[in-house]
Coordinates of C-alpha atoms in Angstrom, one line a residue:
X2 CA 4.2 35.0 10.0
X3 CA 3.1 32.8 7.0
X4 CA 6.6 30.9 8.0
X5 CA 4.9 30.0 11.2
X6 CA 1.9 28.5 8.9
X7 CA 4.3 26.0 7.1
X8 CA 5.6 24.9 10.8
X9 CA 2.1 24.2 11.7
X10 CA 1.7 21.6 8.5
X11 CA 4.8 20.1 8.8
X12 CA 4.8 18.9 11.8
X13 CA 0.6 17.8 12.2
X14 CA 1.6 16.0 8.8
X15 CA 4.5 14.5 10.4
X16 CA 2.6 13.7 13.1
X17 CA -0.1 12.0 11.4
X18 CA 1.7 9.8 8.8
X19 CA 4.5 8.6 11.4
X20 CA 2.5 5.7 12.7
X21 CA -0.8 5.3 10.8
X22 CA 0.8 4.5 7.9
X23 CA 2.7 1.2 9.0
X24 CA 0.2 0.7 11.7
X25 CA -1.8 -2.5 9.8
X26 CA 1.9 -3.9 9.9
X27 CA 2.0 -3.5 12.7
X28 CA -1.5 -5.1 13.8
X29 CA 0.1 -8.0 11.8
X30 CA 3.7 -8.7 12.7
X31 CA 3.4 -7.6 16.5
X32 CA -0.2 -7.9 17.4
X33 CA -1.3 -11.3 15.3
X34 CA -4.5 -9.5 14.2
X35 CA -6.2 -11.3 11.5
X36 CA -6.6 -9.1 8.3
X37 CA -10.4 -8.7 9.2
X38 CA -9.6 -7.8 12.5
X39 CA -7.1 -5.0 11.2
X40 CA -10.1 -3.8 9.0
X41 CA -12.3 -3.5 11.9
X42 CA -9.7 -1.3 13.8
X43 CA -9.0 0.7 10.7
X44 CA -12.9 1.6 10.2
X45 CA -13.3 3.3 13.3
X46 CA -11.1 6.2 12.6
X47 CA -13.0 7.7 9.3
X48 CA -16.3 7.5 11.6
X49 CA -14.9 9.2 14.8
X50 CA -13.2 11.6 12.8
X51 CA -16.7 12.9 11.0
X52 CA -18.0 13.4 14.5
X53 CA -15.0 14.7 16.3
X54 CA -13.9 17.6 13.8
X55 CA -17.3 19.7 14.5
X56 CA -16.8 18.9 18.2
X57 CA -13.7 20.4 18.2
X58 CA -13.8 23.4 15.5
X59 CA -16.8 24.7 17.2
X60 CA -14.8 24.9 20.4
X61 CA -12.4 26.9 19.0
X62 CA -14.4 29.0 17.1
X63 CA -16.6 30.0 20.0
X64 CA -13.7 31.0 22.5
X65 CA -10.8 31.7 20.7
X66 CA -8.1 31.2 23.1
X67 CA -8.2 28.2 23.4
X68 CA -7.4 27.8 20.0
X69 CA -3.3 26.6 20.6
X70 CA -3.7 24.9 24.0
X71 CA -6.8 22.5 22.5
X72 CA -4.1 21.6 19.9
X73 CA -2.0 21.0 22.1
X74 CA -4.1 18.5 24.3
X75 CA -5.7 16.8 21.2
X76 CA -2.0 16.1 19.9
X77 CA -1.1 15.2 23.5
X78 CA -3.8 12.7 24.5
X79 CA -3.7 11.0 20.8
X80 CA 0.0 10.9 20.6
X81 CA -0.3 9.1 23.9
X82 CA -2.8 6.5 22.8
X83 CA -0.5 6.1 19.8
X84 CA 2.3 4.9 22.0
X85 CA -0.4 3.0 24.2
X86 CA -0.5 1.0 21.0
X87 CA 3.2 0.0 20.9
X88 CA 2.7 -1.0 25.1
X89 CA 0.2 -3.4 24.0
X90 CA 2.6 -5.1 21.7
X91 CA 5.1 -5.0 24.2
X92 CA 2.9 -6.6 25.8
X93 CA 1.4 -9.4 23.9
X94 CA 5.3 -10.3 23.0
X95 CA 6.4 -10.8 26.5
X96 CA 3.6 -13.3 27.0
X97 CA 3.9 -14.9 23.8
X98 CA 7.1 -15.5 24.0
X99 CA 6.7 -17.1 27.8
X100 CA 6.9 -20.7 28.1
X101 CA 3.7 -22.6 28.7
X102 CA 5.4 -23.5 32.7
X103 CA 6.5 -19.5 34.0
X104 CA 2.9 -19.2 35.3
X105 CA 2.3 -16.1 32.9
X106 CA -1.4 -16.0 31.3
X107 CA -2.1 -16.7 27.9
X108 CA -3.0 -13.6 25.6
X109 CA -6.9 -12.9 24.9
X110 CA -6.9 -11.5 21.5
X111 CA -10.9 -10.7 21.9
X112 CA -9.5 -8.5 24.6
X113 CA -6.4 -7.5 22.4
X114 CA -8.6 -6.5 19.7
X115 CA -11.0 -4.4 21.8
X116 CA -8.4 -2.2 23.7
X117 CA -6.6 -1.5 20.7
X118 CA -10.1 -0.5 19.2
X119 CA -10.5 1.8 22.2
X120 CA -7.2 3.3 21.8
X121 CA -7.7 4.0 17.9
X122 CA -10.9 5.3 19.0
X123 CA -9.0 8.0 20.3
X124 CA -6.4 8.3 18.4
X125 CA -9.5 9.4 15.5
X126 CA -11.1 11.6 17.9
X127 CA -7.9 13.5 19.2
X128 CA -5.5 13.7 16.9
X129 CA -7.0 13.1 14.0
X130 CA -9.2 16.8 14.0
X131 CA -6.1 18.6 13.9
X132 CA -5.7 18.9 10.4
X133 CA -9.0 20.9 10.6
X134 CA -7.4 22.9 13.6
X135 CA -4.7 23.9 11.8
X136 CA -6.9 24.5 8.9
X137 CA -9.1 27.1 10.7
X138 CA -5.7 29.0 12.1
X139 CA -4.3 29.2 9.4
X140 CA -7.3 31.1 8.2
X141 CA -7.0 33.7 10.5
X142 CA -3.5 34.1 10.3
X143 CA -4.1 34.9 6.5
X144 CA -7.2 36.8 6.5
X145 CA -8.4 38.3 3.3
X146 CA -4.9 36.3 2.0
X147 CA -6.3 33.0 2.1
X148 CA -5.3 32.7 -1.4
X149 CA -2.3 31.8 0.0
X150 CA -3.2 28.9 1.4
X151 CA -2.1 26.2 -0.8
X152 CA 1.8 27.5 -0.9
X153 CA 1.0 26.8 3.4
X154 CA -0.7 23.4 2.9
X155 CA 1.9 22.2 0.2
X156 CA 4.3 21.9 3.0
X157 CA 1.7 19.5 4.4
X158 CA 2.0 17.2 1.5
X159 CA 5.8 17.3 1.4
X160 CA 6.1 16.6 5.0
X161 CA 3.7 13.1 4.4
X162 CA 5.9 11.8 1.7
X163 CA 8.9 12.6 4.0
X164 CA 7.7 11.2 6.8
X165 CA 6.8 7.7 5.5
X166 CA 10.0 7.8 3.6
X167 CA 11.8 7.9 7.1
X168 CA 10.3 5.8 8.9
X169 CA 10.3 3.2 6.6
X170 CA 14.1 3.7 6.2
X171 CA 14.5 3.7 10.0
X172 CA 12.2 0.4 10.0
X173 CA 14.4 -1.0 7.5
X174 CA 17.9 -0.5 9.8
X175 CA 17.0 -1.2 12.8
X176 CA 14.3 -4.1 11.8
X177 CA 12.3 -2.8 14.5
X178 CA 8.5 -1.9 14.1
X179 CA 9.0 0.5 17.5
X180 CA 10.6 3.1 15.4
X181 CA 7.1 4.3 13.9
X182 CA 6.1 5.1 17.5
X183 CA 9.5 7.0 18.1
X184 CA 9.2 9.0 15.2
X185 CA 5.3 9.4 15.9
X186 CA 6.3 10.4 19.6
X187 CA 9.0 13.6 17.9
X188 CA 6.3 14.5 15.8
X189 CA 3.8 14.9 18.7
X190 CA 6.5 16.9 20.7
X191 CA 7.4 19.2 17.7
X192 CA 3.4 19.5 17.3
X193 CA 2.8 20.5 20.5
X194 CA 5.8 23.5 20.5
X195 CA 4.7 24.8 17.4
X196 CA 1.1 24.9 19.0
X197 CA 2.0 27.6 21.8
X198 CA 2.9 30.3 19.9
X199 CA -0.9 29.9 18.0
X200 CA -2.6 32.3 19.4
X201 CA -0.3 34.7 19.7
X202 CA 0.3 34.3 16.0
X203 CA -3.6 34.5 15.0
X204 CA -4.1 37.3 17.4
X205 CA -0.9 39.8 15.8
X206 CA -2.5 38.8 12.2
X207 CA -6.2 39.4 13.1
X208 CA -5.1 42.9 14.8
X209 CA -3.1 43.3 11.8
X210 CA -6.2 42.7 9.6
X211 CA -8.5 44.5 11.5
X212 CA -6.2 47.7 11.4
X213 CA -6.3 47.1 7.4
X214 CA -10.0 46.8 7.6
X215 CA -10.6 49.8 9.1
X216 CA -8.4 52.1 7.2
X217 CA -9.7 50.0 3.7
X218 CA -13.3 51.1 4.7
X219 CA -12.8 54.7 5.6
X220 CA -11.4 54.9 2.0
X221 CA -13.9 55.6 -0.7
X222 CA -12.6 52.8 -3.5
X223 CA -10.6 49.9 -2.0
X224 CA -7.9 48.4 -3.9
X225 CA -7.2 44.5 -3.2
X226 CA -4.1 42.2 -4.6
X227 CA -5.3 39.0 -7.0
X228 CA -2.0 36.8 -6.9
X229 CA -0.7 36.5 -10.3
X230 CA 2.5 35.5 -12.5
X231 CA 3.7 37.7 -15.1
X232 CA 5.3 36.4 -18.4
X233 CA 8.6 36.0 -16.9
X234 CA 7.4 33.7 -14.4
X235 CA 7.6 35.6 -11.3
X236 CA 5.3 36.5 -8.4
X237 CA 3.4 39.5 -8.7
X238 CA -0.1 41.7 -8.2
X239 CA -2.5 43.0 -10.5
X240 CA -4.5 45.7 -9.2
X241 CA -8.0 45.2 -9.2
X242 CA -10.2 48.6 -8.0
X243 CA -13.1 47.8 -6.2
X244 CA -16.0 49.9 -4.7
X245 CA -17.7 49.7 -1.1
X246 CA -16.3 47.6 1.4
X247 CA -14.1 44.6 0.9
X248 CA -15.9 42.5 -1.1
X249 CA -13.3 39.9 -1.2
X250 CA -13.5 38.5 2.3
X251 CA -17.4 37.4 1.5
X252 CA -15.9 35.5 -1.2
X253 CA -14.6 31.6 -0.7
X254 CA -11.0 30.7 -1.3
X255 CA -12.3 28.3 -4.2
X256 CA -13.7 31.2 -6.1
X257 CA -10.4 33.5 -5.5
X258 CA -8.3 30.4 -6.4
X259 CA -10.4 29.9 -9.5
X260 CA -10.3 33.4 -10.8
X261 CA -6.5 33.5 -10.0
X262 CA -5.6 31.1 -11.9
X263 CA -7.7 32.9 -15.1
X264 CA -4.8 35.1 -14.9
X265 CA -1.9 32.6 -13.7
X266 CA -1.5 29.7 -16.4
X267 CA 0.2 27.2 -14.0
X268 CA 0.8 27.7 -10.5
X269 CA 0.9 25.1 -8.2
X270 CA 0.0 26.8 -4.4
X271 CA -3.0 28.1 -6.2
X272 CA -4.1 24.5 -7.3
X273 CA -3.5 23.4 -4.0
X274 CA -5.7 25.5 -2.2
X275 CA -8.4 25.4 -5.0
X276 CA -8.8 21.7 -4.2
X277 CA -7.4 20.7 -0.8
X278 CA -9.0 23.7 0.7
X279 CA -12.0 21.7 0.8
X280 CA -10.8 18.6 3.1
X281 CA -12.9 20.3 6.0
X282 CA -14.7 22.9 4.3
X283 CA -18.2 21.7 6.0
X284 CA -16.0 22.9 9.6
X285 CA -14.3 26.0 8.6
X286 CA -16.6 27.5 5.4
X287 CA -20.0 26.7 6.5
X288 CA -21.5 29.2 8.3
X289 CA -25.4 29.6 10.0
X290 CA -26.5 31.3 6.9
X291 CA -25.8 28.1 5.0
X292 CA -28.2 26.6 3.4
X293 CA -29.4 22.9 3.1
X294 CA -29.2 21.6 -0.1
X295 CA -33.1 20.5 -1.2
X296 CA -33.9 17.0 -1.1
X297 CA -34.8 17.6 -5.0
X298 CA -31.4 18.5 -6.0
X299 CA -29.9 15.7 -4.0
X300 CA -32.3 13.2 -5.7
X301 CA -31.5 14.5 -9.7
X302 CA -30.7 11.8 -11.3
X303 CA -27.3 13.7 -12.4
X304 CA -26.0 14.2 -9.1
X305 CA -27.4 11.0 -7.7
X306 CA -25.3 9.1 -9.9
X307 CA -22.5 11.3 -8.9
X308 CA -22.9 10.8 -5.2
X309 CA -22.5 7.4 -5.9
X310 CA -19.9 7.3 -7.8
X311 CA -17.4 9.7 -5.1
X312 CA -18.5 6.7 -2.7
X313 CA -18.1 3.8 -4.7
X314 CA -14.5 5.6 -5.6
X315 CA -13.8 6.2 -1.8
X316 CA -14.1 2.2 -0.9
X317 CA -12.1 1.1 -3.8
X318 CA -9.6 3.3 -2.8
X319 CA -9.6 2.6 0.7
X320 CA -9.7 -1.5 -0.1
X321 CA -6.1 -0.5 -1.8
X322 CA -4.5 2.0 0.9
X323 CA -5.3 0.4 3.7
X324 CA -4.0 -3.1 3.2
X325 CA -1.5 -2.0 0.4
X326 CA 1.7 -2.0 3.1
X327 CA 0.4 -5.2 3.9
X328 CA 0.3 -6.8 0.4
X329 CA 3.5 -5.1 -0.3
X330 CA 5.4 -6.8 3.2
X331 CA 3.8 -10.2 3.5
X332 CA 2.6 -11.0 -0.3
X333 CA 5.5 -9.3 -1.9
X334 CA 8.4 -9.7 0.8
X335 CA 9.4 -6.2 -0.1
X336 CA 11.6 -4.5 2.7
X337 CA 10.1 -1.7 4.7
X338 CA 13.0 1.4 3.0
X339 CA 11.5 0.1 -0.2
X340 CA 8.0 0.6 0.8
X341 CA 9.0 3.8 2.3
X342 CA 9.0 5.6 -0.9
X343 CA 5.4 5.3 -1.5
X344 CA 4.4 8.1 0.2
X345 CA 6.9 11.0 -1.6
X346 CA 6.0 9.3 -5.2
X347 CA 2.5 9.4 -4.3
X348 CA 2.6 12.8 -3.1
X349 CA 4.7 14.3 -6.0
X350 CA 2.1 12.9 -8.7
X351 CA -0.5 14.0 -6.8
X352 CA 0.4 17.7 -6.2
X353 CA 1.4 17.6 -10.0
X354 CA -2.4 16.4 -10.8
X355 CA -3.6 18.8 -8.9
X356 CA -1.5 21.5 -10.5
X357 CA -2.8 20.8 -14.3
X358 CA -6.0 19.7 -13.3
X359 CA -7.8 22.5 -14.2
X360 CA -5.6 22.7 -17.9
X361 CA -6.9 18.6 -18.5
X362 CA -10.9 19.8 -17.5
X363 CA -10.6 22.6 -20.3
X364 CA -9.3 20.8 -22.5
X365 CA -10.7 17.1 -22.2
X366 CA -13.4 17.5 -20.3
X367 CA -15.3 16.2 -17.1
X368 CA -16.9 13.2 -18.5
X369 CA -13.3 11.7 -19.6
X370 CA -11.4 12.4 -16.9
X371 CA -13.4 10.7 -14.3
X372 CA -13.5 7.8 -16.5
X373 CA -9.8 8.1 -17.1
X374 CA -8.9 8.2 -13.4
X375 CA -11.3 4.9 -12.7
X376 CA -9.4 3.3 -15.7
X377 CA -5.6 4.0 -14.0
X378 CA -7.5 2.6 -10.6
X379 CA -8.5 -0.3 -12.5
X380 CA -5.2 -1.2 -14.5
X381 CA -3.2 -0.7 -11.1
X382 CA -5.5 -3.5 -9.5
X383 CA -4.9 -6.1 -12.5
X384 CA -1.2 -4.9 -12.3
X385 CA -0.7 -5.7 -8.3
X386 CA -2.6 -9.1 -9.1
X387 CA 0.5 -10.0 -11.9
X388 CA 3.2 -9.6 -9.6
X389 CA 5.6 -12.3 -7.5
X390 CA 7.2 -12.4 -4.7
X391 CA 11.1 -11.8 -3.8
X392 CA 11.4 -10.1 -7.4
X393 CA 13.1 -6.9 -7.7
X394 CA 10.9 -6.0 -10.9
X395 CA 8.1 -6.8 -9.2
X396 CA 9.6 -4.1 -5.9
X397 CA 9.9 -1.3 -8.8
X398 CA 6.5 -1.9 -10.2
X399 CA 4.8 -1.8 -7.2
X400 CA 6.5 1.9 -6.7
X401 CA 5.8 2.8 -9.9
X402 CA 1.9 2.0 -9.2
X403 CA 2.2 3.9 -6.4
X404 CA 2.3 6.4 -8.8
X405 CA -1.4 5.8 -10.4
X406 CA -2.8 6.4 -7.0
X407 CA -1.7 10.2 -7.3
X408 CA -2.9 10.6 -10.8
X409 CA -6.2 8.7 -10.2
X410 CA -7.5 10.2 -7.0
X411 CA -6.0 13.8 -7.5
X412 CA -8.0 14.1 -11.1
X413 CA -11.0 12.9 -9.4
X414 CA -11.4 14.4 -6.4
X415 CA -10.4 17.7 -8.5
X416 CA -13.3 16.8 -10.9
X417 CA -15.6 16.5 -7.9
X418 CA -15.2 19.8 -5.7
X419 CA -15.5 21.3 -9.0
X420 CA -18.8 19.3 -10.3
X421 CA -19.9 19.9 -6.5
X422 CA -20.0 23.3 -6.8
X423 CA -21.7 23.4 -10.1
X424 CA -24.2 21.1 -9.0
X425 CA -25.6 23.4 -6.4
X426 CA -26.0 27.1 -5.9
X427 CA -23.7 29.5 -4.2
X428 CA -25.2 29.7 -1.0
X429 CA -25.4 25.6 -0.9
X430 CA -21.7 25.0 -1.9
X431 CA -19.9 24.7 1.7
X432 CA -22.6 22.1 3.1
X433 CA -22.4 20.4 -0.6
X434 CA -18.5 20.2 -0.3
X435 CA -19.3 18.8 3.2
X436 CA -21.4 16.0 1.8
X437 CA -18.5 15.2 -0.3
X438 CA -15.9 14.8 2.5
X439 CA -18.6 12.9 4.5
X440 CA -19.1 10.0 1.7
X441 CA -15.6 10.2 0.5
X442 CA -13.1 10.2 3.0
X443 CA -16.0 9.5 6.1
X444 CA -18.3 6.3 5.1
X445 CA -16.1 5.5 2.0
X446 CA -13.1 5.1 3.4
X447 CA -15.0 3.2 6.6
X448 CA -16.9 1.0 4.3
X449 CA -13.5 0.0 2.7
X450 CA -11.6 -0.7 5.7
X451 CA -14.4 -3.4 7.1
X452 CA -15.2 -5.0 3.5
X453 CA -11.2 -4.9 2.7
X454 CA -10.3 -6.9 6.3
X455 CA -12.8 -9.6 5.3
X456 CA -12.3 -10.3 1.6
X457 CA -7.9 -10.6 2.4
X458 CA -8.6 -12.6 5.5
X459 CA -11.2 -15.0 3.9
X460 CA -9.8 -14.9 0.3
X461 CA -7.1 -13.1 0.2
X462 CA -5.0 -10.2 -1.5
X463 CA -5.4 -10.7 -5.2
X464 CA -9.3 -10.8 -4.9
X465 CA -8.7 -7.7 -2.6
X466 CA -7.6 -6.2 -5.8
X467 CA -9.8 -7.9 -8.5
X468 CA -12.8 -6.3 -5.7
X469 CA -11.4 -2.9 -6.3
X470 CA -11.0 -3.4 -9.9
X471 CA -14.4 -4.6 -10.2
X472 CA -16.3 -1.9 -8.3
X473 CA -14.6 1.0 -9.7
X474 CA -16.1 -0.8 -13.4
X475 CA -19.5 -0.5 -11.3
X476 CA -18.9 3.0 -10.6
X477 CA -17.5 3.9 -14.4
X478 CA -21.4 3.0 -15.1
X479 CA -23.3 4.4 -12.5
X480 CA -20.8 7.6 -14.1
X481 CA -21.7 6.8 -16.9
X482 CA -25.6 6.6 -16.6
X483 CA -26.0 10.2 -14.9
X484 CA -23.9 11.5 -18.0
X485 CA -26.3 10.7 -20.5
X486 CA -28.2 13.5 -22.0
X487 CA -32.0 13.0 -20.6
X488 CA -30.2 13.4 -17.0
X489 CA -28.7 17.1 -18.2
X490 CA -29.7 19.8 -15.8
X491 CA -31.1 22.8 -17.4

């Protein structure tokens, strides 16, 4: 059963790094975008996405069975809009490459621009949701074992790096920017298999639950399994006796993760669902007895400044992964199996982040860690600005750079769902992890993509870079100003 749950984030990772990835490349190379144009595309995606994950988690959540085949026609419709994308390059080739007497009309790139707009439109509002989809399955198919959940979603991770590894090789052999859409187009396919046998899946665990339930609650002391290691390193369960009725399915996988891994020194599924657990917590946590958080505790200085600084952190990171394949192709002349490895360097410095993170908040504490992860931000923007073209030092550093993005925004976005949740109270936390999504990885990311297409088109990659450099110094002070002591919460 919790096989089937690693299926489900292999492939909608697959699916979702196959193309998007290399897609600015290809809004370059294929389509002639200019770089502000490719940041206008780009931004449309975070914003659509904010809207369409409620849209579509709701659905689910109020009629159940149609749980797998809405997977299945998100992944369907946005795989096809994917490969509408390479048709339009096919396209705009054909009648580029026509000479100026064959009678074929010349190419409108307004109109270019605006259908490829329209197609990553959907491509944000279809496939991108499914993440939270599979999120919310694999839920239910764990139950009160959700603190399993990061071994399930570290598949995810592994799949990404894979993923872009391939496809750049496959770019890099054939020479062909097509391939993304092939490989985007198996992904979809394998996606969309794995998808039918959802339901029947969630519905075997849920009985299986429910049967649990029932014979847990007609007992008069209930006995539940905290995941744990023993000194030897292996997997096992310490006991914990509890009274009443399950107490730990009230209780959010953060707060099992967190009291887990009191017991388990080092464990890396548990780190992964501590943190990533919180991607779309606003969809799947949040319930009707929610509450708001108060405008005064949004407004204290303290977690003002902190607000700030997860947004100002979200742009400077989207002005460097959005347009870094870009820099890395055209400024750099690196070829595309080079650039490939990115994504499994990324990932595997990331996941490691996120498995010590906890360790480096005891023991250094919040204040330097934040600023520690907006220094490596920093000296990986001064170091991209250094490099030359056609140099194979310059190809390894650029990989080895790569690396800084997994220590940098795993420490701080571990920092942040952690500070989020101590910011606000209990019953305020899944709308307060929401907020953090939302100005992250929604306005962020958006606000990167449009300000990132205009400063590389007008002046250019290296003051892409010194930009990012220079706003994550702006947000090491606004950090800095809600850590002084007058703006300490009682």
């Amino acid at each position: 059963m919790y096989f089937f749950c690693k299926l489900l984030y292999i492939t909608v990772f697959a699916l979702l790094s196959a193309a998007p990835p290399y897609l600015p490349l290809y809004y370059h190379n294929v389509l002639k975008f200019s770089s502000d144009q490719i940041g206008f595309v780009i931004a449309v995606a975070p914003f659509i996405e904010s809207t369409a994950c409620p849209v579509w988690a709701i659905l689910v959540d109020k009629r159940p069975r149609l749980h797998g085949p809405v997977m299945i026609f998100t992944s369907c419709v946005g795989g096809l809009a994917v490969l509408s994308i390479m048709g339009i390059g096919h396209y705009v080739q054909q009648h580029s490459s026509g000479s100026p007497g064959d009678g074929s009309a010349p190419v409108d790139n307004r109109t270019v621009v605006m259908a490829t707009c329209t197609l990553a439109l959907a491509v944000a509002f279809f496939t991108l949701p499914n993440t939270a989809l599979v999120d919310s399955a694999v839920m239910k198919i764990l139950g009160p074992n959700k603190i399993l959940y990061g071994e399930q979603r570290l598949w995810g991770s592994i799949s990404t790096g894979m993923t872009v590894l391939l496809v750049g090789y496959l770019i890099s052999i054939t020479g062909n920017l097509d391939v993304m859409f092939y490989v985007s187009g198996i992904s979809v396919l394998s996606f969309m298999c794995v998808a039918t046998m959802t339901n029947s899946q969630t519905a075997a665990a849920m009985s299986q639950h429910e049967d649990e339930r029932t014979a847990l609650l007609r007992a008069p002391s209930v006995a539940t399994n905290i995941y744990n290691k023993d000194d030897d390193g292996l997997e096992s369960f310490t006991q914990l006796k509890l009274t009443g009725s399950i107490l730990s399915r009230a209780r959010t996988l953060r707060e099992e993760a967190n009291d887990a891994l009191e017991h388990a020194s080092v464990n890396l599924g548990l780190a992964v669902g501590r943190v990533l657990s919180v991607e779309h917590s606003s969809v799947i946590l949040a319930s009707e007895d929610d509450e708001v958080p108060s405008r005064a505790s949004l407004t204290s200085p303290r977690v003002l400044c902190y607000l700030v600084t997860i947004l100002l952190f979200g742009v400077v990171l989207s002005l460097i992964v959005n347009f870094l394949f870009l820099f890395l192709n055209e400024d750099l002349h690196m070829p595309a199996s080079m650039i490939g490895w990115t994504g499994p360097l990324g990932a595997i410095t990331e996941l490691l982040c996120f498995c010590f993170a906890k360790q480096l908040a005891e023991r250094y504490g919040v204040t330097r860690l934040v600023i520690s992860a907006h220094l490596i931000i920093i000296f990986r923007c001064i170091a991209y600005t250094l490099l030359v073209p056609d140099s194979t030092f310059s190809f390894i550093a650029a990989l080895l750079l790569q690396m800084c993005h997994g220590i940098g925004f795993a420490i701080f976005w571990s920092i942040s769902v952690s500070e989020m949740d101590s910011f606000f109270p209990p019953e305020q936390r899944a709308v307060a992890q929401g907020v953090l999504g939302a100005l992250h990885n929604g306005l962020g990311t958006g606000l990167g993509a449009l300000i990132g297409g205009y400063i590389d088109a007008y002046l250019g990659s290296l003051w892409l870079f010194r930009l990012a450099a220079i706003l994550c110094a702006l947000s090491i002070t606004v950090f800095s100003i809600g850590r002084l002591p007058r703006f300490e919460q009682p």
